Coordinates of N, CA and C in Angstrom, one line a residue:
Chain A
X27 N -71.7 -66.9 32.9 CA -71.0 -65.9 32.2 C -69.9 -65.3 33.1
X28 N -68.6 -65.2 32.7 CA -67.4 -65.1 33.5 C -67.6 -63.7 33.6
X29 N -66.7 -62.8 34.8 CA -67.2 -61.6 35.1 C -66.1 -60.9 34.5
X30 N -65.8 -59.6 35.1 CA -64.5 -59.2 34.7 C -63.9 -59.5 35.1
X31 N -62.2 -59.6 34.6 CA -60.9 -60.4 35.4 C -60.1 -59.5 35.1
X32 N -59.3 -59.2 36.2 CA -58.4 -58.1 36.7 C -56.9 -58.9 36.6
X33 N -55.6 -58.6 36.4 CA -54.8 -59.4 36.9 C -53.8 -58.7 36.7
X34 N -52.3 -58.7 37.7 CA -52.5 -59.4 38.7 C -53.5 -58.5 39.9
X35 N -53.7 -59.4 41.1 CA -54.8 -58.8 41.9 C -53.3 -57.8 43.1
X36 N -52.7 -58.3 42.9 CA -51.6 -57.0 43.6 C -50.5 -57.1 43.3
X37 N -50.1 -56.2 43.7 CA -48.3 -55.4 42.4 C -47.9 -54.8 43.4
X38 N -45.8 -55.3 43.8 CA -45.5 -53.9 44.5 C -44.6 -53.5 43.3
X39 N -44.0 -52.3 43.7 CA -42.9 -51.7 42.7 C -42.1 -50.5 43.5
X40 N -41.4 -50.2 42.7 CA -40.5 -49.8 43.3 C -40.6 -47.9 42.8
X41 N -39.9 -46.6 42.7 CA -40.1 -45.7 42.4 C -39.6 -46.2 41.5
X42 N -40.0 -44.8 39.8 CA -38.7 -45.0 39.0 C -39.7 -46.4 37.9
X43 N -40.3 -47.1 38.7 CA -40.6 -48.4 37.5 C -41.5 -48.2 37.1
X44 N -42.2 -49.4 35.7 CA -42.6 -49.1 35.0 C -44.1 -50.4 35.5
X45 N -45.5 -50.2 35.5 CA -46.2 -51.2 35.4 C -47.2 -51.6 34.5
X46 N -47.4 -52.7 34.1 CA -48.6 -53.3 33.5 C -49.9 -53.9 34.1
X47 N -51.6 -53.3 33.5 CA -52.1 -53.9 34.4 C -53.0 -54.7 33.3
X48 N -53.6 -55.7 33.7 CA -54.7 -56.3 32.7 C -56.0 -56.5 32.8
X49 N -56.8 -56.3 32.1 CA -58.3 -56.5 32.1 C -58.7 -57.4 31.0
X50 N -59.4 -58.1 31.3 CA -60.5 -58.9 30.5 C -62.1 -58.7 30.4
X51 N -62.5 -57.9 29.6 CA -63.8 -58.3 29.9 C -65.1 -58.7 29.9
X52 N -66.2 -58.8 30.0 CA -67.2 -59.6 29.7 C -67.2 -60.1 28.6
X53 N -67.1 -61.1 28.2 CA -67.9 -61.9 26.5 C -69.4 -60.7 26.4
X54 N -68.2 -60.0 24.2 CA -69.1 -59.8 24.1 C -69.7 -58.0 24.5
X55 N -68.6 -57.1 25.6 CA -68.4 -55.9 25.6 C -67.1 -55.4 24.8
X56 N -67.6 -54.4 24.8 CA -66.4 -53.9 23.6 C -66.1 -52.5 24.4
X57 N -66.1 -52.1 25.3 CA -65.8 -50.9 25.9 C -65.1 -51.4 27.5
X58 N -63.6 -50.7 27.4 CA -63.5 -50.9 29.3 C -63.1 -49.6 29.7
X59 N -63.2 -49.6 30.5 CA -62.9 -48.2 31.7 C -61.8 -48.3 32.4
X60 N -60.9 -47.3 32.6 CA -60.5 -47.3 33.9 C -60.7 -46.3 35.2
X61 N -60.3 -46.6 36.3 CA -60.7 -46.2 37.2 C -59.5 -46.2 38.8
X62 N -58.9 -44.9 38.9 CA -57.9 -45.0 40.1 C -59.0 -45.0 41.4
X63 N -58.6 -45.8 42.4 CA -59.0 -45.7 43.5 C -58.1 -45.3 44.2
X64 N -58.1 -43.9 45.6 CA -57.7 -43.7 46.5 C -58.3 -43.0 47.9
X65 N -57.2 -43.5 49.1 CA -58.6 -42.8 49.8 C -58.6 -41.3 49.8
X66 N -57.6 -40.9 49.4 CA -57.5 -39.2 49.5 C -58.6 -38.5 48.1
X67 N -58.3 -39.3 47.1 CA -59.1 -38.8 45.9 C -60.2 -39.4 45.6
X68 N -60.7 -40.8 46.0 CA -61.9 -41.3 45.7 C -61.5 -41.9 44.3
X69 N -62.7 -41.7 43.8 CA -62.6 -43.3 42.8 C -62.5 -41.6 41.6
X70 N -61.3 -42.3 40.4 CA -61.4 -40.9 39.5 C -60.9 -42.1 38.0
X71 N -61.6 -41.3 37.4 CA -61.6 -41.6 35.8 C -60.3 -41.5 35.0
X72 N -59.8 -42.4 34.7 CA -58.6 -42.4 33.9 C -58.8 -42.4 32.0
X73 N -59.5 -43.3 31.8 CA -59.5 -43.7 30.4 C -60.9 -44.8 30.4
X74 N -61.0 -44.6 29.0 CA -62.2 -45.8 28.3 C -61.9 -45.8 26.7
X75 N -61.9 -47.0 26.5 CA -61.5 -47.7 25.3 C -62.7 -48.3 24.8
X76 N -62.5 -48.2 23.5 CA -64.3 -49.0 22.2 C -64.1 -49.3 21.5
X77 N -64.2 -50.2 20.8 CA -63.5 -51.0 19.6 C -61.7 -50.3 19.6
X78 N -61.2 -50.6 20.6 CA -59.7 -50.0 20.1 C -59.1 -48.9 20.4
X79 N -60.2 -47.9 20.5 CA -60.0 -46.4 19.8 C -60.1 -46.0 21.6
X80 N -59.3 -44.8 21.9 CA -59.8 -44.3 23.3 C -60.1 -43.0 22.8
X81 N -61.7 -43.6 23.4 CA -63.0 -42.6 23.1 C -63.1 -41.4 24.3
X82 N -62.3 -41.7 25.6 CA -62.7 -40.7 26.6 C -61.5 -40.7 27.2
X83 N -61.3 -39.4 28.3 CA -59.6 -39.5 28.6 C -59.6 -38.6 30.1
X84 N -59.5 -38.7 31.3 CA -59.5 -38.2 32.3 C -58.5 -37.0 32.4
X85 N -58.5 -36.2 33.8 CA -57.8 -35.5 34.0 C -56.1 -36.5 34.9
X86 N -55.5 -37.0 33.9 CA -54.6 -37.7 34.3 C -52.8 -37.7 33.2
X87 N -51.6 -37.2 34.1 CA -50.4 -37.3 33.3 C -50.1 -38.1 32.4
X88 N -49.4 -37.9 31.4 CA -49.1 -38.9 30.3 C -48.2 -39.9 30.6
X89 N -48.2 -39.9 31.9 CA -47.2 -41.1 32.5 C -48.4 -42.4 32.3
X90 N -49.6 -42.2 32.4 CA -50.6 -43.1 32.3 C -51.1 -43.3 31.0
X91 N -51.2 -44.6 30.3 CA -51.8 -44.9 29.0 C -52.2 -46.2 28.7
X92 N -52.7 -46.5 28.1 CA -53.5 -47.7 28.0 C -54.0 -47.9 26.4
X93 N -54.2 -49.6 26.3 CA -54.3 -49.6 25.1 C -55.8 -50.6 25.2
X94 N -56.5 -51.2 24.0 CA -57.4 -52.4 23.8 C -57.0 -52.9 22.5
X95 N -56.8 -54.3 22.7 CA -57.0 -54.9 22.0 C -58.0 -55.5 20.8
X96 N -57.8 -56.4 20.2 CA -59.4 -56.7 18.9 C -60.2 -57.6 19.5
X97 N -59.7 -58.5 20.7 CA -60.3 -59.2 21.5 C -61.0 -57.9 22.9
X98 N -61.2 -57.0 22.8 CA -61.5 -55.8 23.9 C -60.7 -56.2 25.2
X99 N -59.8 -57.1 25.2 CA -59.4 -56.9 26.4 C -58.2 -55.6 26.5
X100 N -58.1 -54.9 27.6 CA -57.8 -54.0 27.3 C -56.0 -54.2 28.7
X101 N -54.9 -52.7 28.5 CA -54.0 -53.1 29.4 C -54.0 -51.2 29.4
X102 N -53.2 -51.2 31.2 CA -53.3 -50.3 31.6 C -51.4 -49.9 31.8
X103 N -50.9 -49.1 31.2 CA -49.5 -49.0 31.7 C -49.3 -47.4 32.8
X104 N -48.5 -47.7 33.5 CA -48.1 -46.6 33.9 C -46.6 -46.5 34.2
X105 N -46.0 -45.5 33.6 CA -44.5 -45.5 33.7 C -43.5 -44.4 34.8
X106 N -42.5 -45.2 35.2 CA -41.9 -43.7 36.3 C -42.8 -43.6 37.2
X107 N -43.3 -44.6 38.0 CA -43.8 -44.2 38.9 C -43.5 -43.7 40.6
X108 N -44.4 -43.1 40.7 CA -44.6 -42.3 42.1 C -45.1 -42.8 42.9
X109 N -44.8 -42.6 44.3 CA -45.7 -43.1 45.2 C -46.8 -42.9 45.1
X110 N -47.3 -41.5 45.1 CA -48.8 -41.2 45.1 C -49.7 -42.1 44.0
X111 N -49.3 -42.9 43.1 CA -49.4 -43.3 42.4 C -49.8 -45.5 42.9
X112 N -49.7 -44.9 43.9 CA -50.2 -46.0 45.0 C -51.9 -46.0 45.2
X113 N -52.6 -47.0 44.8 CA -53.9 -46.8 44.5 C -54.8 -48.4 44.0
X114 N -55.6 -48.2 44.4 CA -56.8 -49.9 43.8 C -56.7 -49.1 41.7
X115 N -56.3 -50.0 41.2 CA -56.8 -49.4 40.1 C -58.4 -50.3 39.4
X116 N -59.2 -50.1 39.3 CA -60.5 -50.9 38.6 C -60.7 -50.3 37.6
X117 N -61.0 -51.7 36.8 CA -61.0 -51.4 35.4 C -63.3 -52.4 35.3
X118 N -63.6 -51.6 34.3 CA -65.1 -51.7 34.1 C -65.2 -52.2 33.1
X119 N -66.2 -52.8 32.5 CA -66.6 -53.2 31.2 C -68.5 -53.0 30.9
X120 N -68.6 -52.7 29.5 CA -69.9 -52.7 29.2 C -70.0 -52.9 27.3
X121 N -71.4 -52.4 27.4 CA -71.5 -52.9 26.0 C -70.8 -51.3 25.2
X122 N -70.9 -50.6 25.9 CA -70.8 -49.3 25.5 C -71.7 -48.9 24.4
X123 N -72.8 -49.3 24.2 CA -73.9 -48.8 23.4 C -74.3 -47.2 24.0
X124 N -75.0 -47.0 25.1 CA -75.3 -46.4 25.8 C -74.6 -45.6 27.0
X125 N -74.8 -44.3 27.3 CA -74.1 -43.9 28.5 C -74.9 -44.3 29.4
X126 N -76.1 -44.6 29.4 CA -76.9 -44.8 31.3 C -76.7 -46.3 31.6
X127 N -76.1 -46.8 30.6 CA -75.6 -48.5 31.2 C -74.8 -48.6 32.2
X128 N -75.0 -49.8 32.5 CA -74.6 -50.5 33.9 C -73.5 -50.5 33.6
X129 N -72.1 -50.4 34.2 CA -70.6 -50.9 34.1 C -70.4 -52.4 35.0
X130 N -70.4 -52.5 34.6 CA -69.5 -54.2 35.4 C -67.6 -53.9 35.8
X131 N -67.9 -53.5 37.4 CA -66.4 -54.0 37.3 C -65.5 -55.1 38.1
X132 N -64.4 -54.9 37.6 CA -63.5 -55.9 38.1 C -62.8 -55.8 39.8
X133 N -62.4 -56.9 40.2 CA -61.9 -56.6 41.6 C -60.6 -55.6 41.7
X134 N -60.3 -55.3 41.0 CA -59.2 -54.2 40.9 C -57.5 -55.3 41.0
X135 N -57.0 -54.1 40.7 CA -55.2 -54.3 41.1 C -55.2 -53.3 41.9
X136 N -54.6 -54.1 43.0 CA -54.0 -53.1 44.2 C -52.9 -53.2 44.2
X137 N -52.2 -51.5 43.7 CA -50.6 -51.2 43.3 C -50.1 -50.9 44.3
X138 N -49.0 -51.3 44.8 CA -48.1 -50.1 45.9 C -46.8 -49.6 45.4
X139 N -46.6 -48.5 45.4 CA -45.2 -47.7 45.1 C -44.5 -48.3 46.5
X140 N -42.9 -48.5 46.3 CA -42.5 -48.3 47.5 C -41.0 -46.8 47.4
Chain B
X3 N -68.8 -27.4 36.0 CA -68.3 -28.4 36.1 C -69.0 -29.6 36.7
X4 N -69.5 -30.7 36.4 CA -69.9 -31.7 36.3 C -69.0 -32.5 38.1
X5 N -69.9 -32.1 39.4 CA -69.5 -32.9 40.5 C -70.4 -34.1 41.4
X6 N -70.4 -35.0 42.3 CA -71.1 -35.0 42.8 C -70.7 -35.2 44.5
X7 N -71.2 -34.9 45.0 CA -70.9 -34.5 46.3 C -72.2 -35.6 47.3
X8 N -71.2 -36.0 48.4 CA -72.3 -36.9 49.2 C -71.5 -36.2 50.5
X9 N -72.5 -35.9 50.9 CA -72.0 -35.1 52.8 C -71.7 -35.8 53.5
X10 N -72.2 -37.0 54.0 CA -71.7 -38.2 55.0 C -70.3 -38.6 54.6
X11 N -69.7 -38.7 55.2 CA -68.5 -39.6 55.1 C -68.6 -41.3 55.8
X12 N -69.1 -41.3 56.6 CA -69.3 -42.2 57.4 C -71.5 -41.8 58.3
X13 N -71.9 -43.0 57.9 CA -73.1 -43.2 58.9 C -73.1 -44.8 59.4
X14 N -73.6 -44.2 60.7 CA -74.0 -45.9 61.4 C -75.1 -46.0 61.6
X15 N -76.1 -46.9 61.5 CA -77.4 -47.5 61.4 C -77.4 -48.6 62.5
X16 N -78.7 -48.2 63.3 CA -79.0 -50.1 64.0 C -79.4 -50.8 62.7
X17 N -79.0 -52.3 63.1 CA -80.1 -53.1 62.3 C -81.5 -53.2 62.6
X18 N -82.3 -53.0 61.4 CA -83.5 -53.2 61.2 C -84.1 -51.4 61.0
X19 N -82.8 -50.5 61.0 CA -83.8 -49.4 61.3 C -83.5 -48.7 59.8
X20 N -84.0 -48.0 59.3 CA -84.3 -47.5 58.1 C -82.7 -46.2 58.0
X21 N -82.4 -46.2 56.8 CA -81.7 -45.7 55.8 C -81.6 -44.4 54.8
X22 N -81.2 -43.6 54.8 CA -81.1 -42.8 53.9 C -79.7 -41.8 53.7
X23 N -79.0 -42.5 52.5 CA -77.6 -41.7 52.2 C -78.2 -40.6 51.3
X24 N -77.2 -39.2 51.2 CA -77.6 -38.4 50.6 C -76.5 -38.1 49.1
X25 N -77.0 -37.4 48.2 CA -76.0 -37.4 47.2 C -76.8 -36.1 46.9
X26 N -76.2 -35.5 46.1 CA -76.0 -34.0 45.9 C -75.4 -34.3 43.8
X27 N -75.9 -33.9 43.0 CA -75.0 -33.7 41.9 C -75.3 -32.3 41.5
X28 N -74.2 -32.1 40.2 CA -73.9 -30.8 39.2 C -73.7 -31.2 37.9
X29 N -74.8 -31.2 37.3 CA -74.4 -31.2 35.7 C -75.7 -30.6 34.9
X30 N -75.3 -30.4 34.1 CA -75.9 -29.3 33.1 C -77.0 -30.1 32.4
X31 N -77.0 -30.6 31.4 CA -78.1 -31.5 31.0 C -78.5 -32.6 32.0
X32 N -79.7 -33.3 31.3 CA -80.1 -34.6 32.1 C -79.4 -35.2 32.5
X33 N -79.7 -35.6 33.8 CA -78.2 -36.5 34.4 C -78.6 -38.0 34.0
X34 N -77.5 -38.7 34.2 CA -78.1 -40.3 34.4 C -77.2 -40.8 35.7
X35 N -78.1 -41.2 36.9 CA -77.5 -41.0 38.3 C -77.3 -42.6 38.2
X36 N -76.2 -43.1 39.2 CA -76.4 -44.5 39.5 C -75.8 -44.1 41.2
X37 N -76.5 -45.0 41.7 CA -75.7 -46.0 42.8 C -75.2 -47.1 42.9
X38 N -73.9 -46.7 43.5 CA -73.1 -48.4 43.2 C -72.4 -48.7 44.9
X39 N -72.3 -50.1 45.3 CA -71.6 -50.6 46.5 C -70.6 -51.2 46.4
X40 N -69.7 -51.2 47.6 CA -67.8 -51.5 47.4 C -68.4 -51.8 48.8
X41 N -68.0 -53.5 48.7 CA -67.5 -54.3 49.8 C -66.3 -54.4 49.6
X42 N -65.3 -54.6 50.9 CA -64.3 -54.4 51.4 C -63.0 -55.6 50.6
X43 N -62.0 -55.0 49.6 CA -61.6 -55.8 48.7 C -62.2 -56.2 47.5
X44 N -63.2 -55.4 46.9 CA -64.1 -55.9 45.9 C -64.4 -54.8 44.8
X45 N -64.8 -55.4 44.0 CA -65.4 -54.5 42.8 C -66.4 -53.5 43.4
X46 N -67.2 -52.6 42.6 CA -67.9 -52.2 42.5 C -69.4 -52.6 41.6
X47 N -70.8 -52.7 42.3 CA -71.8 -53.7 42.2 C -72.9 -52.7 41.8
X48 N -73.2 -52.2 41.2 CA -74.5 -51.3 40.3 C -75.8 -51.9 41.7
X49 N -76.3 -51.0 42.2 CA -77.8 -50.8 42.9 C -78.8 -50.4 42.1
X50 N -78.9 -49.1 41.6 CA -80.0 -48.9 41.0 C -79.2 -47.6 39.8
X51 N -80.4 -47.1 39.0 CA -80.3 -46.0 37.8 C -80.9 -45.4 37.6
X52 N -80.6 -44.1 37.4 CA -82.1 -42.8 37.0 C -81.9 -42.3 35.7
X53 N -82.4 -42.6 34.6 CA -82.0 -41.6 33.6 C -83.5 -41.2 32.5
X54 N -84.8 -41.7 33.4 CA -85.6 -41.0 32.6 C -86.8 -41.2 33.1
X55 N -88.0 -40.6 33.6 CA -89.3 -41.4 33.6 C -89.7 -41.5 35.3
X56 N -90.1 -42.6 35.5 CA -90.6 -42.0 37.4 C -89.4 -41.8 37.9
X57 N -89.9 -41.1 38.6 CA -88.5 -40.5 39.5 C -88.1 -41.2 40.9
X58 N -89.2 -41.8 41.0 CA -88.7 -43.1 42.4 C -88.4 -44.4 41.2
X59 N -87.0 -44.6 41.7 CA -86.5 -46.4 41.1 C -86.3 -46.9 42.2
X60 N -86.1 -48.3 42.0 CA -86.0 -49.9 42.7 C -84.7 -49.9 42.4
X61 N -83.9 -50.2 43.1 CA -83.2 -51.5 42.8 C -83.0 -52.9 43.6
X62 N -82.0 -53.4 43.5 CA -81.4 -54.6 44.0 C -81.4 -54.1 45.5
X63 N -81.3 -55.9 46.1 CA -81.5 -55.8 47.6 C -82.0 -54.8 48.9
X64 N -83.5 -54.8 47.7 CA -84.6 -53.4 49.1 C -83.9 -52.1 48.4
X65 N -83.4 -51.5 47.9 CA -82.9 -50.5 48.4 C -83.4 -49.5 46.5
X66 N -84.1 -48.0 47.0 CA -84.8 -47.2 46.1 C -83.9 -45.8 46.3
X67 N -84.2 -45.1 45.2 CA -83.7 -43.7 45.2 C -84.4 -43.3 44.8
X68 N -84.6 -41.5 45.1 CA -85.7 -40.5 44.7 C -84.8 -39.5 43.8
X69 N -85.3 -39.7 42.5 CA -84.5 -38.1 41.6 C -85.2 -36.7 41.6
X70 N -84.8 -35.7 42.7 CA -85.6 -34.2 42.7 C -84.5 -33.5 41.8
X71 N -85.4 -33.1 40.8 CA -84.0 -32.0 39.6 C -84.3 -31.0 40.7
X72 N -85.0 -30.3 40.9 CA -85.4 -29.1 41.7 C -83.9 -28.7 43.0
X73 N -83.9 -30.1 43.5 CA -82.8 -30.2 44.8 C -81.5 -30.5 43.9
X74 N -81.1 -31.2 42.9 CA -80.3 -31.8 42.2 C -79.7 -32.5 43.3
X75 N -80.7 -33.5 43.5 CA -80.3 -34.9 44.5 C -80.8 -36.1 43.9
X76 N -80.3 -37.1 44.7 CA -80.7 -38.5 44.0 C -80.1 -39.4 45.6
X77 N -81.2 -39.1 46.3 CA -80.6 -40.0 47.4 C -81.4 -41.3 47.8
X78 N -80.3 -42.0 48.1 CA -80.9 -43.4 48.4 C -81.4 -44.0 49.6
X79 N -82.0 -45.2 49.4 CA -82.9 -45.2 51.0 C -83.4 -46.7 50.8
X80 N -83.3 -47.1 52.3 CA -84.1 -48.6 52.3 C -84.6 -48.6 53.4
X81 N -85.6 -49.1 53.6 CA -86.7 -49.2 54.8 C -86.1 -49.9 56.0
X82 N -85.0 -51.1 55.6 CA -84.6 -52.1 57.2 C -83.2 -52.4 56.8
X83 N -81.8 -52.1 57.1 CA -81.0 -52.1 57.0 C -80.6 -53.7 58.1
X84 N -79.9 -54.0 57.3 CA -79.3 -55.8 57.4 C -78.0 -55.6 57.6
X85 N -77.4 -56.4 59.0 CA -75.8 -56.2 59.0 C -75.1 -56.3 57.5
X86 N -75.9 -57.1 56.4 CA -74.5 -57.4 55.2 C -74.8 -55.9 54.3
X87 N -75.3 -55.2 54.7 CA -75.3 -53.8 54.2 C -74.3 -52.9 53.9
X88 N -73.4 -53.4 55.5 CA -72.6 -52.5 55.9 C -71.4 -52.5 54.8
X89 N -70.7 -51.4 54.2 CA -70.1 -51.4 53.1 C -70.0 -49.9 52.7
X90 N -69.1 -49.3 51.7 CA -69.2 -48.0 51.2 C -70.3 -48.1 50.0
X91 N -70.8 -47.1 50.2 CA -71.8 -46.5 48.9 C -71.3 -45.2 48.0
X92 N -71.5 -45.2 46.8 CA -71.0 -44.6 45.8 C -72.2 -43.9 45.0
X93 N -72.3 -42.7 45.2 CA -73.0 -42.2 43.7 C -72.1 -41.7 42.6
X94 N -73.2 -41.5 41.4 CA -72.1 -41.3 40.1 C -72.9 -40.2 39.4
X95 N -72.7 -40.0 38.3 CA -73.1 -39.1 37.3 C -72.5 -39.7 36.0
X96 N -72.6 -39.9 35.0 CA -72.5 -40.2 33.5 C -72.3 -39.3 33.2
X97 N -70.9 -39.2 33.0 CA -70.5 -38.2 31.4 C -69.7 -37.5 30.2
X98 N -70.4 -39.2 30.0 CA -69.4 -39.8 28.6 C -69.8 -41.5 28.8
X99 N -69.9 -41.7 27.9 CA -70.0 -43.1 27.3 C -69.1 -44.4 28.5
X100 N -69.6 -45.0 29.1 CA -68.8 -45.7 30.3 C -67.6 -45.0 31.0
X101 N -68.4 -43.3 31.4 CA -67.5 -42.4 31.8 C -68.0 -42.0 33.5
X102 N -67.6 -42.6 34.0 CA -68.6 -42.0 35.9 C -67.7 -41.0 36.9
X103 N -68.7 -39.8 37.0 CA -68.0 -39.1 37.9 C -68.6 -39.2 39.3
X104 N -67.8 -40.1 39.9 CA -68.5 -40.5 41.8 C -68.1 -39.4 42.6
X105 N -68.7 -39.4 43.9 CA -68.8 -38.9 44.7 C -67.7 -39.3 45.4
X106 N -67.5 -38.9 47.0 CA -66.5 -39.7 47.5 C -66.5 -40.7 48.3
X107 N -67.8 -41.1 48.4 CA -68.8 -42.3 48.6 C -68.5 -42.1 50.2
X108 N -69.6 -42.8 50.8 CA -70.4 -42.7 52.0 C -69.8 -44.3 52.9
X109 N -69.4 -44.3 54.2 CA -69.6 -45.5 54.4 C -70.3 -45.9 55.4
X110 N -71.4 -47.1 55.4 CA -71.9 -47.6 56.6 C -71.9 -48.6 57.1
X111 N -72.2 -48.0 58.3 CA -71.6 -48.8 59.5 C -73.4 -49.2 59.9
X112 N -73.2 -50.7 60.7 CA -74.3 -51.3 61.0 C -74.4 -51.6 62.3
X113 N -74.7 -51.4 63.1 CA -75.0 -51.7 64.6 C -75.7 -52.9 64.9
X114 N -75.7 -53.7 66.0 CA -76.7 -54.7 66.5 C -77.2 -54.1 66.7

């Protein structure tokens, strides 16, 4: 069973631009996560998507949004971006039946602002 | 407000000698705690889960946590620590539906 797949696995960009990230995940979940990694902030909750709909929504600018598709793969944009905005981004997958489930995540995109 | 807090930033261990990261949480109803590990360039890999019933769990590769509501801790521990250990550790808190609020995770270091 294929795991999660992240892609691409690194991105640079420039200030000012705009990026796309992608997630695929497990055959068969219908919920993904996202998730900024930094070392200053640690790992922080962006968004989670379930059949489509985004069910949960972090403390994060509307420069950040994301959508899922009917296949649950899901895509992460972020626009105008900032340096601080330099970060592992990992995205999760589950069945989303349950909150005490396991997440499965992906190896991340590691973004750099320049 | 719903935090969790782990005081170590960094611990080093010899090999072979015994383990215990600390986690600290805040949340208002039952928690559901996980531990998760981040090798260096990698995902994050589920250890173990607390969300009901004995309060000592197992998980994967040796390694158990104890849930005290009383302390509102959930800290983790393994009896013989193995150089491929070494790695950051993460606790979490659930809250919301594939929603985890982590800590700022712990990292260890493994000694000969």
């Amino acid at each position: 069973k294929a795991g999660v797949t992240q892609t691409p696995r690194y991105l640079i960009k420039t200030r000012g631009q705009q990026v796309t990230l992608s997630c695929s995940p497990i055959s068969g979940h219908r919920s993904v996560s996202w998730y900024q990694q930094t070392p200053g902030q640690g790992l922080q909750f962006l968004f989670e998507y379930f059949s489509e709909t985004q069910r949960n929504k972090g403390n994060f600018p509307g420069r950040f949004s994301g959508r899922q598709f009917s296949n649950s793969r899901s895509e992460m944009n972020v626009s105008t971006l900032e340096l601080g905005d330099s970060a592992l981004y990992l995205c999760a997958s589950s069945t989303g039946a349950q909150r005490n489930e396991k997440l499965f995540f992906g190896s991340g995109t590691q973004l750099s602002v320049l | 407000a719903q935090s969790v807090t782990q005081p170590d930033i960094h611990i080093t261990v010899s090999e072979g000698a015994s383990l215990e990261l600390r986690c600290n949480y805040s949340y208002g109803a039952t928690p559901y705690l996980f531990w998760y590990v981040q090798s260096p360039g990698q995902g994050l890999q589920l250890l173990l889960k607390y969300f009901s019933g004995d309060t000592l769990v197992q998980g994967i590769k040796g390694f158990e946590a104890e849930f005290k509501r009383s302390q509102s801790s959930f800290n983790l521990r393994k009896p013989s620590v193995h150089w491929s250990d070494a790695a950051e550790y993460f606790c979490a808190v659930a809250t919301g539906y594939s929603t985890l609020t982590f800590g700022k995770g712990t990292m260890l270091l493994v000694s000969p």
